[in-house]
Amino acid sequence: MKKIIPLILFFSGFFSVAHSQIFTDSIPESNYNVYSSLVEKGVSMLCDEMTVIGRDKIFFIEDMKTSDEVGFICDKLKNKMRDFKIVGNNLMPDSSYVIKFSGIKFETKYSNIKKSSLIKRELGREILVKFQCKIYFRDSLVYSYYFNDKSDSKFDFTYLNYVEAGDRQFLKGEVPEATFRDKYITPIVVISASVIAVILFFVIRSK
């Protein structure tokens, strides 16, 4: 019995650490929310300029529905500027200010990172947003700026479907192949520890 006690203590410690790593993690922020934060930051300068121009003016967004990225930017802009007259879909009045977005790049990248857990697979996440915005009035450039920012984080691989929830294609990223440790060693260790724990349980009961 005395020889079994150190094993009991070891596996009790192992499962205590494993339990804390599984159940103390907070749910990661979704890609949708990360993009929302970056884009809202990106259109803040545009919102400031629109405020200077005046809420009584009409703002036409060119090519509003040409891509998911432009549509996403426009949705965030409209949410922030609900009291402004923002139109699209080729309904451009002669007196409107024209907003053009170009050089748009939304990118989701995942990477394998150094493990900080005994039993979890973690992914590094980089989300990039960049675009150029210009405002014209009757073919004359009124305002222009360039936005380029990114977010870096990491999350538990088991949350991947939650992280990528949404229909827009840019919310998805290519997941790198799991490392040898994640593929083979970690599952073997976890399964072996579970089997040994069960065996010890019945050995102790039989004493």
PDB file of C-alpha atoms in Angstrom:
ATOM      1  CA  MET A   1       0.000   0.000   0.000  1.00  0.00           C
ATOM      2  CA  LYS A   2       2.865   2.373   0.857  1.00  0.00           C
ATOM      3  CA  LYS A   3       4.252   1.947  -2.691  1.00  0.00           C
ATOM      4  CA  ILE A   4       0.934   2.950  -4.188  1.00  0.00           C
ATOM      5  CA  ILE A   5       0.601   6.186  -2.210  1.00  0.00           C
ATOM      6  CA  PRO A   6       3.210   8.138  -4.285  1.00  0.00           C
ATOM      7  CA  LEU A   7       1.402   7.081  -7.482  1.00  0.00           C
ATOM      8  CA  ILE A   8      -1.900   8.214  -6.054  1.00  0.00           C
ATOM      9  CA  LEU A   9      -0.422  11.591  -5.143  1.00  0.00           C
ATOM     10  CA  PHE A  10       1.159  11.978  -8.590  1.00  0.00           C
ATOM     11  CA  PHE A  11      -2.011  11.272 -10.541  1.00  0.00           C
ATOM     12  CA  SER A  12      -4.106  13.330  -8.159  1.00  0.00           C
ATOM     13  CA  GLY A  13      -1.796  16.252  -8.897  1.00  0.00           C
ATOM     14  CA  PHE A  14      -1.909  15.558 -12.639  1.00  0.00           C
ATOM     15  CA  PHE A  15      -5.698  15.526 -12.808  1.00  0.00           C
ATOM     16  CA  SER A  16      -5.905  18.583 -10.592  1.00  0.00           C
ATOM     17  CA  VAL A  17      -3.734  20.531 -13.029  1.00  0.00           C
ATOM     18  CA  ALA A  18      -5.584  19.130 -16.044  1.00  0.00           C
ATOM     19  CA  HIS A  19      -8.959  19.993 -14.516  1.00  0.00           C
ATOM     20  CA  SER A  20      -7.873  23.562 -13.824  1.00  0.00           C
ATOM     21  CA  GLN A  21      -6.585  24.001 -17.396  1.00  0.00           C
ATOM     22  CA  ILE A  22      -9.805  22.693 -18.923  1.00  0.00           C
ATOM     23  CA  PHE A  23     -12.377  24.439 -16.774  1.00  0.00           C
ATOM     24  CA  THR A  24     -10.774  27.769 -15.865  1.00  0.00           C
ATOM     25  CA  ASP A  25     -10.312  29.007 -19.443  1.00  0.00           C
ATOM     26  CA  SER A  26     -12.648  31.785 -20.480  1.00  0.00           C
ATOM     27  CA  ILE A  27     -14.461  31.503 -23.803  1.00  0.00           C
ATOM     28  CA  PRO A  28     -12.333  33.240 -26.465  1.00  0.00           C
ATOM     29  CA  GLU A  29     -13.555  36.250 -28.391  1.00  0.00           C
ATOM     30  CA  SER A  30     -15.055  35.306 -31.742  1.00  0.00           C
ATOM     31  CA  ASN A  31     -13.441  36.400 -34.995  1.00  0.00           C
ATOM     32  CA  TYR A  32     -16.598  38.386 -35.738  1.00  0.00           C
ATOM     33  CA  ASN A  33     -16.141  40.441 -32.573  1.00  0.00           C
ATOM     34  CA  VAL A  34     -12.434  40.977 -33.245  1.00  0.00           C
ATOM     35  CA  TYR A  35     -13.177  42.219 -36.770  1.00  0.00           C
ATOM     36  CA  SER A  36     -15.977  44.413 -35.418  1.00  0.00           C
ATOM     37  CA  SER A  37     -13.622  46.092 -32.949  1.00  0.00           C
ATOM     38  CA  LEU A  38     -10.938  46.688 -35.583  1.00  0.00           C
ATOM     39  CA  VAL A  39     -13.359  48.013 -38.213  1.00  0.00           C
ATOM     40  CA  GLU A  40     -15.117  50.290 -35.725  1.00  0.00           C
ATOM     41  CA  LYS A  41     -11.708  51.693 -34.857  1.00  0.00           C
ATOM     42  CA  GLY A  42     -10.948  52.023 -38.573  1.00  0.00           C
ATOM     43  CA  VAL A  43     -14.083  54.018 -39.414  1.00  0.00           C
ATOM     44  CA  SER A  44     -13.797  56.329 -36.396  1.00  0.00           C
ATOM     45  CA  MET A  45     -11.786  58.888 -38.413  1.00  0.00           C
ATOM     46  CA  LEU A  46     -14.369  58.717 -41.191  1.00  0.00           C
ATOM     47  CA  CYS A  47     -17.123  59.317 -38.636  1.00  0.00           C
ATOM     48  CA  ASP A  48     -15.287  62.376 -37.330  1.00  0.00           C
ATOM     49  CA  GLU A  49     -14.993  63.823 -40.837  1.00  0.00           C
ATOM     50  CA  MET A  50     -18.649  63.109 -41.612  1.00  0.00           C
ATOM     51  CA  THR A  51     -19.590  64.964 -38.429  1.00  0.00           C
ATOM     52  CA  VAL A  52     -17.562  67.966 -39.583  1.00  0.00           C
ATOM     53  CA  ILE A  53     -19.249  67.888 -43.006  1.00  0.00           C
ATOM     54  CA  GLY A  54     -22.660  67.795 -41.336  1.00  0.00           C
ATOM     55  CA  ARG A  55     -25.474  65.375 -40.595  1.00  0.00           C
ATOM     56  CA  ASP A  56     -27.772  67.207 -43.014  1.00  0.00           C
ATOM     57  CA  LYS A  57     -25.641  66.065 -45.979  1.00  0.00           C
ATOM     58  CA  ILE A  58     -26.134  62.851 -47.997  1.00  0.00           C
ATOM     59  CA  PHE A  59     -23.319  60.292 -48.077  1.00  0.00           C
ATOM     60  CA  PHE A  60     -23.203  57.764 -50.907  1.00  0.00           C
ATOM     61  CA  ILE A  61     -21.041  54.656 -50.408  1.00  0.00           C
ATOM     62  CA  GLU A  62     -19.678  53.399 -53.697  1.00  0.00           C
ATOM     63  CA  ASP A  63     -19.844  49.654 -54.375  1.00  0.00           C
ATOM     64  CA  MET A  64     -21.554  48.983 -51.060  1.00  0.00           C
ATOM     65  CA  LYS A  65     -22.521  45.417 -51.969  1.00  0.00           C
ATOM     66  CA  THR A  66     -19.517  44.342 -54.040  1.00  0.00           C
ATOM     67  CA  SER A  67     -17.866  42.250 -51.326  1.00  0.00           C
ATOM     68  CA  ASP A  68     -18.324  40.930 -47.802  1.00  0.00           C
ATOM     69  CA  GLU A  69     -15.574  43.241 -46.602  1.00  0.00           C
ATOM     70  CA  VAL A  70     -17.144  46.439 -47.967  1.00  0.00           C
ATOM     71  CA  GLY A  71     -20.553  45.357 -46.702  1.00  0.00           C
ATOM     72  CA  PHE A  72     -19.100  44.695 -43.250  1.00  0.00           C
ATOM     73  CA  ILE A  73     -17.434  48.121 -43.109  1.00  0.00           C
ATOM     74  CA  CYS A  74     -20.652  49.802 -44.226  1.00  0.00           C
ATOM     75  CA  ASP A  75     -22.705  47.982 -41.601  1.00  0.00           C
ATOM     76  CA  LYS A  76     -20.394  49.189 -38.828  1.00  0.00           C
ATOM     77  CA  LEU A  77     -20.386  52.720 -40.249  1.00  0.00           C
ATOM     78  CA  LYS A  78     -24.185  52.847 -40.372  1.00  0.00           C
ATOM     79  CA  ASN A  79     -24.431  51.570 -36.803  1.00  0.00           C
ATOM     80  CA  LYS A  80     -22.156  54.342 -35.583  1.00  0.00           C
ATOM     81  CA  MET A  81     -23.777  57.073 -37.701  1.00  0.00           C
ATOM     82  CA  ARG A  82     -27.473  56.235 -37.439  1.00  0.00           C
ATOM     83  CA  ASP A  83     -28.579  59.871 -37.621  1.00  0.00           C
ATOM     84  CA  PHE A  84     -26.796  60.423 -40.953  1.00  0.00           C
ATOM     85  CA  LYS A  85     -28.184  59.906 -44.444  1.00  0.00           C
ATOM     86  CA  ILE A  86     -26.082  57.054 -45.860  1.00  0.00           C
ATOM     87  CA  VAL A  87     -27.176  55.514 -49.167  1.00  0.00           C
ATOM     88  CA  GLY A  88     -25.855  53.037 -51.719  1.00  0.00           C
ATOM     89  CA  ASN A  89     -26.966  50.632 -54.449  1.00  0.00           C
ATOM     90  CA  ASN A  90     -26.452  53.216 -57.231  1.00  0.00           C
ATOM     91  CA  LEU A  91     -28.872  55.698 -55.620  1.00  0.00           C
ATOM     92  CA  MET A  92     -26.423  58.589 -55.772  1.00  0.00           C
ATOM     93  CA  PRO A  93     -27.988  62.081 -55.609  1.00  0.00           C
ATOM     94  CA  ASP A  94     -26.093  64.907 -57.305  1.00  0.00           C
ATOM     95  CA  SER A  95     -25.551  66.677 -54.012  1.00  0.00           C
ATOM     96  CA  SER A  96     -24.122  63.681 -52.137  1.00  0.00           C
ATOM     97  CA  TYR A  97     -20.628  63.147 -50.765  1.00  0.00           C
ATOM     98  CA  VAL A  98     -19.135  59.949 -52.202  1.00  0.00           C
ATOM     99  CA  ILE A  99     -17.267  57.564 -49.897  1.00  0.00           C
ATOM    100  CA  LYS A 100     -14.896  55.115 -51.587  1.00  0.00           C
ATOM    101  CA  PHE A 101     -13.092  52.199 -49.933  1.00  0.00           C
ATOM    102  CA  SER A 102     -10.125  50.593 -51.675  1.00  0.00           C
ATOM    103  CA  GLY A 103      -7.114  48.393 -50.930  1.00  0.00           C
ATOM    104  CA  ILE A 104      -9.261  46.389 -48.532  1.00  0.00           C
ATOM    105  CA  LYS A 105      -7.674  43.388 -46.854  1.00  0.00           C
ATOM    106  CA  PHE A 106      -9.291  41.273 -44.142  1.00  0.00           C
ATOM    107  CA  GLU A 107      -7.123  38.323 -43.143  1.00  0.00           C
ATOM    108  CA  THR A 108      -7.421  35.580 -40.515  1.00  0.00           C
ATOM    109  CA  LYS A 109      -4.248  33.617 -39.749  1.00  0.00           C
ATOM    110  CA  TYR A 110      -3.709  30.741 -37.326  1.00  0.00           C
ATOM    111  CA  SER A 111      -0.416  29.291 -36.145  1.00  0.00           C
ATOM    112  CA  ASN A 112       0.852  26.607 -33.799  1.00  0.00           C
ATOM    113  CA  ILE A 113       2.347  28.142 -30.682  1.00  0.00           C
ATOM    114  CA  LYS A 114       4.493  26.968 -27.783  1.00  0.00           C
ATOM    115  CA  LYS A 115       2.319  24.898 -25.476  1.00  0.00           C
ATOM    116  CA  SER A 116       1.315  26.356 -22.126  1.00  0.00           C
ATOM    117  CA  SER A 117      -0.874  23.375 -21.245  1.00  0.00           C
ATOM    118  CA  LEU A 118      -0.369  19.677 -20.616  1.00  0.00           C
ATOM    119  CA  ILE A 119      -3.502  18.573 -22.432  1.00  0.00           C
ATOM    120  CA  LYS A 120      -4.761  21.377 -24.661  1.00  0.00           C
ATOM    121  CA  ARG A 121      -3.910  22.316 -28.221  1.00  0.00           C
ATOM    122  CA  GLU A 122      -3.696  26.092 -28.560  1.00  0.00           C
ATOM    123  CA  LEU A 123      -3.657  28.181 -31.729  1.00  0.00           C
ATOM    124  CA  GLY A 124      -2.153  31.595 -32.221  1.00  0.00           C
ATOM    125  CA  ARG A 125      -4.526  33.986 -33.998  1.00  0.00           C
ATOM    126  CA  GLU A 126      -3.719  37.084 -36.041  1.00  0.00           C
ATOM    127  CA  ILE A 127      -6.531  39.135 -37.549  1.00  0.00           C
ATOM    128  CA  LEU A 128      -5.605  41.934 -39.957  1.00  0.00           C
ATOM    129  CA  VAL A 129      -7.762  44.793 -41.229  1.00  0.00           C
ATOM    130  CA  LYS A 130      -6.553  47.425 -43.654  1.00  0.00           C
ATOM    131  CA  PHE A 131      -8.211  49.739 -46.153  1.00  0.00           C
ATOM    132  CA  GLN A 132      -8.042  53.197 -47.692  1.00  0.00           C
ATOM    133  CA  CYS A 133     -10.965  55.564 -47.413  1.00  0.00           C
ATOM    134  CA  LYS A 134     -11.622  58.667 -49.541  1.00  0.00           C
ATOM    135  CA  ILE A 135     -14.451  61.189 -49.562  1.00  0.00           C
ATOM    136  CA  TYR A 136     -15.280  63.089 -52.764  1.00  0.00           C
ATOM    137  CA  PHE A 137     -17.665  65.915 -53.493  1.00  0.00           C
ATOM    138  CA  ARG A 138     -18.403  66.415 -57.194  1.00  0.00           C
ATOM    139  CA  ASP A 139     -15.135  64.680 -58.206  1.00  0.00           C
ATOM    140  CA  SER A 140     -13.019  66.763 -55.811  1.00  0.00           C
ATOM    141  CA  LEU A 141     -11.159  64.924 -53.051  1.00  0.00           C
ATOM    142  CA  VAL A 142     -12.321  66.174 -49.671  1.00  0.00           C
ATOM    143  CA  TYR A 143     -10.710  63.730 -47.238  1.00  0.00           C
ATOM    144  CA  SER A 144      -8.454  60.664 -47.341  1.00  0.00           C
ATOM    145  CA  TYR A 145      -6.811  58.299 -44.856  1.00  0.00           C
ATOM    146  CA  TYR A 146      -5.314  54.819 -44.634  1.00  0.00           C
ATOM    147  CA  PHE A 147      -6.077  52.321 -41.860  1.00  0.00           C
ATOM    148  CA  ASN A 148      -3.915  49.314 -40.987  1.00  0.00           C
ATOM    149  CA  ASP A 149      -4.218  47.429 -37.710  1.00  0.00           C
ATOM    150  CA  LYS A 150      -4.242  43.883 -36.380  1.00  0.00           C
ATOM    151  CA  SER A 151      -5.108  41.824 -33.324  1.00  0.00           C
ATOM    152  CA  ASP A 152      -2.953  39.017 -31.886  1.00  0.00           C
ATOM    153  CA  SER A 153      -4.269  36.426 -29.444  1.00  0.00           C
ATOM    154  CA  LYS A 154      -4.453  32.698 -28.738  1.00  0.00           C
ATOM    155  CA  PHE A 155      -7.267  30.271 -27.971  1.00  0.00           C
ATOM    156  CA  ASP A 156      -8.028  26.630 -27.208  1.00  0.00           C
ATOM    157  CA  PHE A 157      -8.426  24.656 -30.439  1.00  0.00           C
ATOM    158  CA  THR A 158     -11.640  23.064 -29.152  1.00  0.00           C
ATOM    159  CA  TYR A 159     -13.331  26.481 -29.486  1.00  0.00           C
ATOM    160  CA  LEU A 160     -12.534  26.769 -33.217  1.00  0.00           C
ATOM    161  CA  ASN A 161     -16.142  26.433 -34.417  1.00  0.00           C
ATOM    162  CA  TYR A 162     -17.285  29.050 -31.921  1.00  0.00           C
ATOM    163  CA  VAL A 163     -14.437  31.398 -32.878  1.00  0.00           C
ATOM    164  CA  GLU A 164     -15.272  31.140 -36.596  1.00  0.00           C
ATOM    165  CA  ALA A 165     -19.059  31.382 -36.237  1.00  0.00           C
ATOM    166  CA  GLY A 166     -20.667  33.421 -39.019  1.00  0.00           C
ATOM    167  CA  ASP A 167     -21.303  33.237 -42.762  1.00  0.00           C
ATOM    168  CA  ARG A 168     -18.688  35.704 -43.994  1.00  0.00           C
ATOM    169  CA  GLN A 169     -15.711  33.993 -45.597  1.00  0.00           C
ATOM    170  CA  PHE A 170     -13.085  36.228 -43.993  1.00  0.00           C
ATOM    171  CA  LEU A 171     -14.113  34.906 -40.559  1.00  0.00           C
ATOM    172  CA  LYS A 172     -12.442  31.593 -41.449  1.00  0.00           C
ATOM    173  CA  GLY A 173      -8.736  30.821 -41.504  1.00  0.00           C
ATOM    174  CA  GLU A 174      -6.519  27.928 -42.533  1.00  0.00           C
ATOM    175  CA  VAL A 175      -5.696  25.770 -39.519  1.00  0.00           C
ATOM    176  CA  PRO A 176      -2.098  24.479 -39.501  1.00  0.00           C
ATOM    177  CA  GLU A 177      -1.456  20.771 -39.106  1.00  0.00           C
ATOM    178  CA  ALA A 178      -1.198  19.685 -35.484  1.00  0.00           C
ATOM    179  CA  THR A 179       2.291  19.120 -34.100  1.00  0.00           C
ATOM    180  CA  PHE A 180       3.528  15.599 -33.342  1.00  0.00           C
ATOM    181  CA  ARG A 181       3.014  16.260 -29.635  1.00  0.00           C
ATOM    182  CA  ASP A 182      -0.593  17.412 -30.114  1.00  0.00           C
ATOM    183  CA  LYS A 183      -1.370  14.527 -32.479  1.00  0.00           C
ATOM    184  CA  TYR A 184       0.114  11.626 -30.559  1.00  0.00           C
ATOM    185  CA  ILE A 185       1.899  12.298 -27.269  1.00  0.00           C
ATOM    186  CA  THR A 186      -0.774  14.359 -25.503  1.00  0.00           C
ATOM    187  CA  PRO A 187      -3.668  11.922 -26.269  1.00  0.00           C
ATOM    188  CA  ILE A 188      -1.518   8.956 -25.169  1.00  0.00           C
ATOM    189  CA  VAL A 189      -0.574  10.668 -21.904  1.00  0.00           C
ATOM    190  CA  VAL A 190      -4.171  11.619 -21.118  1.00  0.00           C
ATOM    191  CA  ILE A 191      -5.574   8.167 -21.958  1.00  0.00           C
ATOM    192  CA  SER A 192      -2.779   6.375 -20.084  1.00  0.00           C
ATOM    193  CA  ALA A 193      -3.266   8.525 -17.012  1.00  0.00           C
ATOM    194  CA  SER A 194      -7.010   7.858 -17.085  1.00  0.00           C
ATOM    195  CA  VAL A 195      -6.501   4.095 -17.334  1.00  0.00           C
ATOM    196  CA  ILE A 196      -3.953   4.065 -14.519  1.00  0.00           C
ATOM    197  CA  ALA A 197      -6.250   6.159 -12.330  1.00  0.00           C
ATOM    198  CA  VAL A 198      -9.083   3.648 -12.821  1.00  0.00           C
ATOM    199  CA  ILE A 199      -6.747   0.741 -12.022  1.00  0.00           C
ATOM    200  CA  LEU A 200      -5.491   2.461  -8.867  1.00  0.00           C
ATOM    201  CA  PHE A 201      -9.055   3.139  -7.794  1.00  0.00           C
ATOM    202  CA  PHE A 202      -9.956  -0.556  -7.879  1.00  0.00           C
ATOM    203  CA  VAL A 203      -6.622  -1.582  -6.326  1.00  0.00           C
ATOM    204  CA  ILE A 204      -7.259   0.731  -3.386  1.00  0.00           C
ATOM    205  CA  ARG A 205     -10.813  -0.544  -2.965  1.00  0.00           C
ATOM    206  CA  SER A 206      -9.597  -4.128  -2.888  1.00  0.00           C
ATOM    207  CA  LYS A 207      -7.106  -3.456  -0.055  1.00  0.00           C
TER     208      LYS A 207
END
